[in-house]
């Protein structure tokens, strides 16, 4: 009986500690007391090197864009990337290019439209005259003065038509990804 009372006291003590925010959760993480949490500044922005393209679109984001499949990690040049394919409809590729800023983008035969996307400058690149069903949204990331990095969102419609819908989809993906960028 004394052992049972000691166990009950221990459980009650842990519950009290947990309520005050001092106990560790079962997974070993640290719980911060509410007064300490109020004094703690917001978490720092992610570093460019920490961005994982396949993690930039979560399940709800993917659904919003029209994707039902998980992305596949790739490398495009030296840039980490994630490739999503919605069979028979479109493909979407997100890459993090730490070596090319917005000023270094060559739109080829496409036209470039400057757009504001949250706190970031961006370029929408498409060849609307060709109406080839492709569009790219390039988001400047990192230090704007250096203009040295971009997150690139490329959309290609499977039937290679309707560039406007590809650009709408690229914009939606960009609006979902932009708040997660440095």
Tab-separated table of C-alpha atoms in Angstrom:
chain	number	residue	atom	x	y	z
A	1	UNK	CA	0.000	0.000	0.000
A	2	UNK	CA	2.798	2.519	0.806
A	3	UNK	CA	4.297	1.805	-2.635
A	4	UNK	CA	0.939	2.528	-4.273
A	5	UNK	CA	0.660	5.829	-2.385
A	6	UNK	CA	4.200	6.756	-3.385
A	7	UNK	CA	3.375	5.992	-7.031
A	8	UNK	CA	0.194	8.108	-6.825
A	9	UNK	CA	2.180	10.995	-5.314
A	10	UNK	CA	4.786	10.691	-8.062
A	11	UNK	CA	2.121	10.761	-10.800
A	12	UNK	CA	0.424	13.744	-9.152
A	13	UNK	CA	3.761	15.524	-8.902
A	14	UNK	CA	4.503	14.895	-12.575
A	15	UNK	CA	1.080	16.181	-13.522
A	16	UNK	CA	1.679	19.334	-11.492
A	17	UNK	CA	5.107	19.783	-13.089
A	18	UNK	CA	3.575	19.259	-16.518
A	19	UNK	CA	0.889	21.838	-15.806
A	20	UNK	CA	3.615	24.343	-14.869
A	21	UNK	CA	5.529	23.486	-18.051
A	22	UNK	CA	8.611	21.930	-16.493
A	23	UNK	CA	8.221	18.244	-17.297
A	24	UNK	CA	9.615	16.617	-20.396
A	25	UNK	CA	7.116	15.046	-22.781
A	26	UNK	CA	7.376	11.331	-23.516
A	27	UNK	CA	9.264	12.005	-26.766
A	28	UNK	CA	12.086	13.691	-24.843
A	29	UNK	CA	11.382	17.198	-26.198
A	30	UNK	CA	11.490	20.223	-23.946
A	31	UNK	CA	8.311	21.918	-22.819
A	32	UNK	CA	8.792	25.625	-22.152
A	33	UNK	CA	6.801	27.252	-19.394
A	34	UNK	CA	4.188	29.717	-20.596
A	35	UNK	CA	6.027	32.713	-19.118
A	36	UNK	CA	9.246	31.728	-20.914
A	37	UNK	CA	7.364	31.176	-24.176
A	38	UNK	CA	5.984	34.713	-24.036
A	39	UNK	CA	9.507	36.133	-23.684
A	40	UNK	CA	10.996	33.990	-26.461
A	41	UNK	CA	11.269	35.729	-29.867
A	42	UNK	CA	9.764	34.056	-32.936
A	43	UNK	CA	11.779	31.263	-34.432
A	44	UNK	CA	14.377	32.537	-36.894
A	45	UNK	CA	13.675	32.309	-40.594
A	46	UNK	CA	14.928	29.115	-42.214
A	47	UNK	CA	18.290	29.271	-43.905
A	48	UNK	CA	18.385	28.678	-47.641
A	49	UNK	CA	20.536	25.577	-47.136
A	50	UNK	CA	17.880	24.133	-44.799
A	51	UNK	CA	15.077	24.243	-47.386
A	52	UNK	CA	13.912	20.824	-48.539
A	53	UNK	CA	11.848	21.253	-51.721
A	54	UNK	CA	9.606	18.231	-51.051
A	55	UNK	CA	8.693	19.689	-47.651
A	56	UNK	CA	7.621	23.069	-49.055
A	57	UNK	CA	4.190	21.736	-50.043
A	58	UNK	CA	2.450	19.892	-47.232
A	59	UNK	CA	-0.611	17.648	-47.720
A	60	UNK	CA	-3.139	20.515	-47.641
A	61	UNK	CA	-0.926	22.619	-49.931
A	62	UNK	CA	-0.630	19.769	-52.425
A	63	UNK	CA	-4.389	19.332	-52.434
A	64	UNK	CA	-4.883	23.072	-52.986
A	65	UNK	CA	-2.564	22.935	-56.014
A	66	UNK	CA	-4.311	19.816	-57.354
A	67	UNK	CA	-1.711	17.196	-56.477
A	68	UNK	CA	-2.648	13.804	-55.055
A	69	UNK	CA	0.773	12.123	-55.200
A	70	UNK	CA	3.907	12.678	-53.118
A	71	UNK	CA	6.852	14.388	-54.755
A	72	UNK	CA	10.121	12.753	-55.733
A	73	UNK	CA	13.428	14.255	-54.623
A	74	UNK	CA	15.737	15.178	-57.504
A	75	UNK	CA	18.692	17.349	-58.314
A	76	UNK	CA	18.485	19.814	-61.202
A	77	UNK	CA	22.015	20.908	-62.007
A	78	UNK	CA	23.363	21.501	-58.502
A	79	UNK	CA	19.980	22.513	-57.091
A	80	UNK	CA	17.904	20.267	-54.837
A	81	UNK	CA	14.430	19.819	-56.283
A	82	UNK	CA	11.145	18.005	-55.860
A	83	UNK	CA	9.089	16.728	-58.770
A	84	UNK	CA	5.351	16.102	-58.462
A	85	UNK	CA	3.309	14.544	-61.243
A	86	UNK	CA	-0.451	14.459	-61.426
A	87	UNK	CA	-0.827	11.736	-64.093
A	88	UNK	CA	-2.606	12.935	-67.215
A	89	UNK	CA	-2.936	16.505	-65.921
A	90	UNK	CA	0.310	18.348	-65.053
A	91	UNK	CA	3.723	18.232	-63.454
A	92	UNK	CA	5.161	20.633	-60.905
A	93	UNK	CA	8.861	20.989	-60.102
A	94	UNK	CA	10.190	23.067	-57.186
A	95	UNK	CA	13.930	23.719	-57.037
A	96	UNK	CA	16.122	25.733	-54.675
A	97	UNK	CA	18.880	27.414	-56.693
A	98	UNK	CA	21.429	28.951	-54.324
A	99	UNK	CA	23.555	30.170	-57.239
A	100	UNK	CA	21.145	32.153	-59.444
A	101	UNK	CA	19.284	35.307	-58.458
A	102	UNK	CA	16.385	36.914	-60.289
A	103	UNK	CA	18.735	39.173	-62.292
A	104	UNK	CA	20.538	36.090	-63.617
A	105	UNK	CA	17.398	34.499	-65.079
A	106	UNK	CA	17.260	34.167	-68.868
A	107	UNK	CA	13.604	33.818	-69.850
A	108	UNK	CA	14.477	32.468	-73.297
A	109	UNK	CA	11.564	33.030	-75.664
A	110	UNK	CA	9.140	33.687	-72.798
A	111	UNK	CA	7.991	36.971	-71.405
A	112	UNK	CA	8.785	37.998	-67.866
A	113	UNK	CA	6.283	39.651	-65.554
A	114	UNK	CA	7.421	41.066	-62.200
A	115	UNK	CA	5.107	40.110	-59.352
A	116	UNK	CA	5.072	40.736	-55.620
A	117	UNK	CA	4.635	37.556	-53.656
A	118	UNK	CA	4.331	38.242	-49.942
A	119	UNK	CA	7.646	39.673	-48.778
A	120	UNK	CA	9.525	38.401	-51.852
A	121	UNK	CA	10.031	39.683	-55.358
A	122	UNK	CA	9.198	37.176	-58.054
A	123	UNK	CA	9.127	36.742	-61.810
A	124	UNK	CA	6.444	34.901	-63.728
A	125	UNK	CA	7.924	33.533	-66.959
A	126	UNK	CA	5.799	32.103	-69.779
A	127	UNK	CA	5.538	32.117	-73.561
A	128	UNK	CA	1.865	32.998	-73.828
A	129	UNK	CA	2.071	33.349	-77.607
A	130	UNK	CA	3.233	29.734	-77.931
A	131	UNK	CA	0.553	28.612	-75.437
A	132	UNK	CA	2.659	25.525	-74.700
A	133	UNK	CA	1.167	24.849	-71.255
A	134	UNK	CA	4.314	25.743	-69.336
A	135	UNK	CA	4.953	28.492	-66.803
A	136	UNK	CA	7.609	29.259	-64.204
A	137	UNK	CA	7.437	31.354	-61.057
A	138	UNK	CA	10.862	32.382	-59.781
A	139	UNK	CA	11.004	33.727	-56.232
A	140	UNK	CA	14.014	35.731	-55.065
A	141	UNK	CA	15.218	34.468	-51.680
A	142	UNK	CA	17.963	35.371	-49.277
A	143	UNK	CA	19.465	38.855	-49.086
A	144	UNK	CA	17.725	41.016	-51.742
A	145	UNK	CA	20.850	43.190	-52.093
A	146	UNK	CA	22.873	40.159	-53.145
A	147	UNK	CA	20.211	38.739	-55.524
A	148	UNK	CA	21.951	35.401	-55.501
A	149	UNK	CA	19.272	32.755	-54.962
A	150	UNK	CA	15.833	31.686	-56.165
A	151	UNK	CA	13.175	29.124	-55.476
A	152	UNK	CA	11.819	28.083	-58.855
A	153	UNK	CA	8.368	26.628	-59.453
A	154	UNK	CA	7.888	25.112	-62.909
A	155	UNK	CA	4.494	23.868	-64.079
A	156	UNK	CA	3.932	21.870	-67.279
A	157	UNK	CA	0.503	20.776	-68.425
A	158	UNK	CA	0.498	17.236	-69.793
A	159	UNK	CA	-1.276	18.233	-73.020
A	160	UNK	CA	1.136	21.161	-73.633
A	161	UNK	CA	-1.714	23.660	-73.914
A	162	UNK	CA	-3.290	26.348	-71.718
A	163	UNK	CA	-0.353	28.364	-70.472
A	164	UNK	CA	-2.747	30.532	-68.438
A	165	UNK	CA	-3.808	27.556	-66.286
A	166	UNK	CA	-0.137	26.584	-65.792
A	167	UNK	CA	0.613	30.129	-64.594
A	168	UNK	CA	-2.394	30.121	-62.234
A	169	UNK	CA	-1.186	26.857	-60.732
A	170	UNK	CA	2.391	28.205	-60.401
A	171	UNK	CA	1.046	31.315	-58.608
A	172	UNK	CA	-1.031	29.198	-56.206
A	173	UNK	CA	1.998	27.027	-55.402
A	174	UNK	CA	4.119	30.158	-54.962
A	175	UNK	CA	1.632	31.726	-52.555
A	176	UNK	CA	1.715	28.526	-50.467
A	177	UNK	CA	5.509	28.214	-50.505
A	178	UNK	CA	6.490	31.878	-50.078
A	179	UNK	CA	5.792	32.191	-46.317
A	180	UNK	CA	8.198	29.274	-45.701
A	181	UNK	CA	11.133	30.991	-47.430
A	182	UNK	CA	13.991	33.015	-45.898
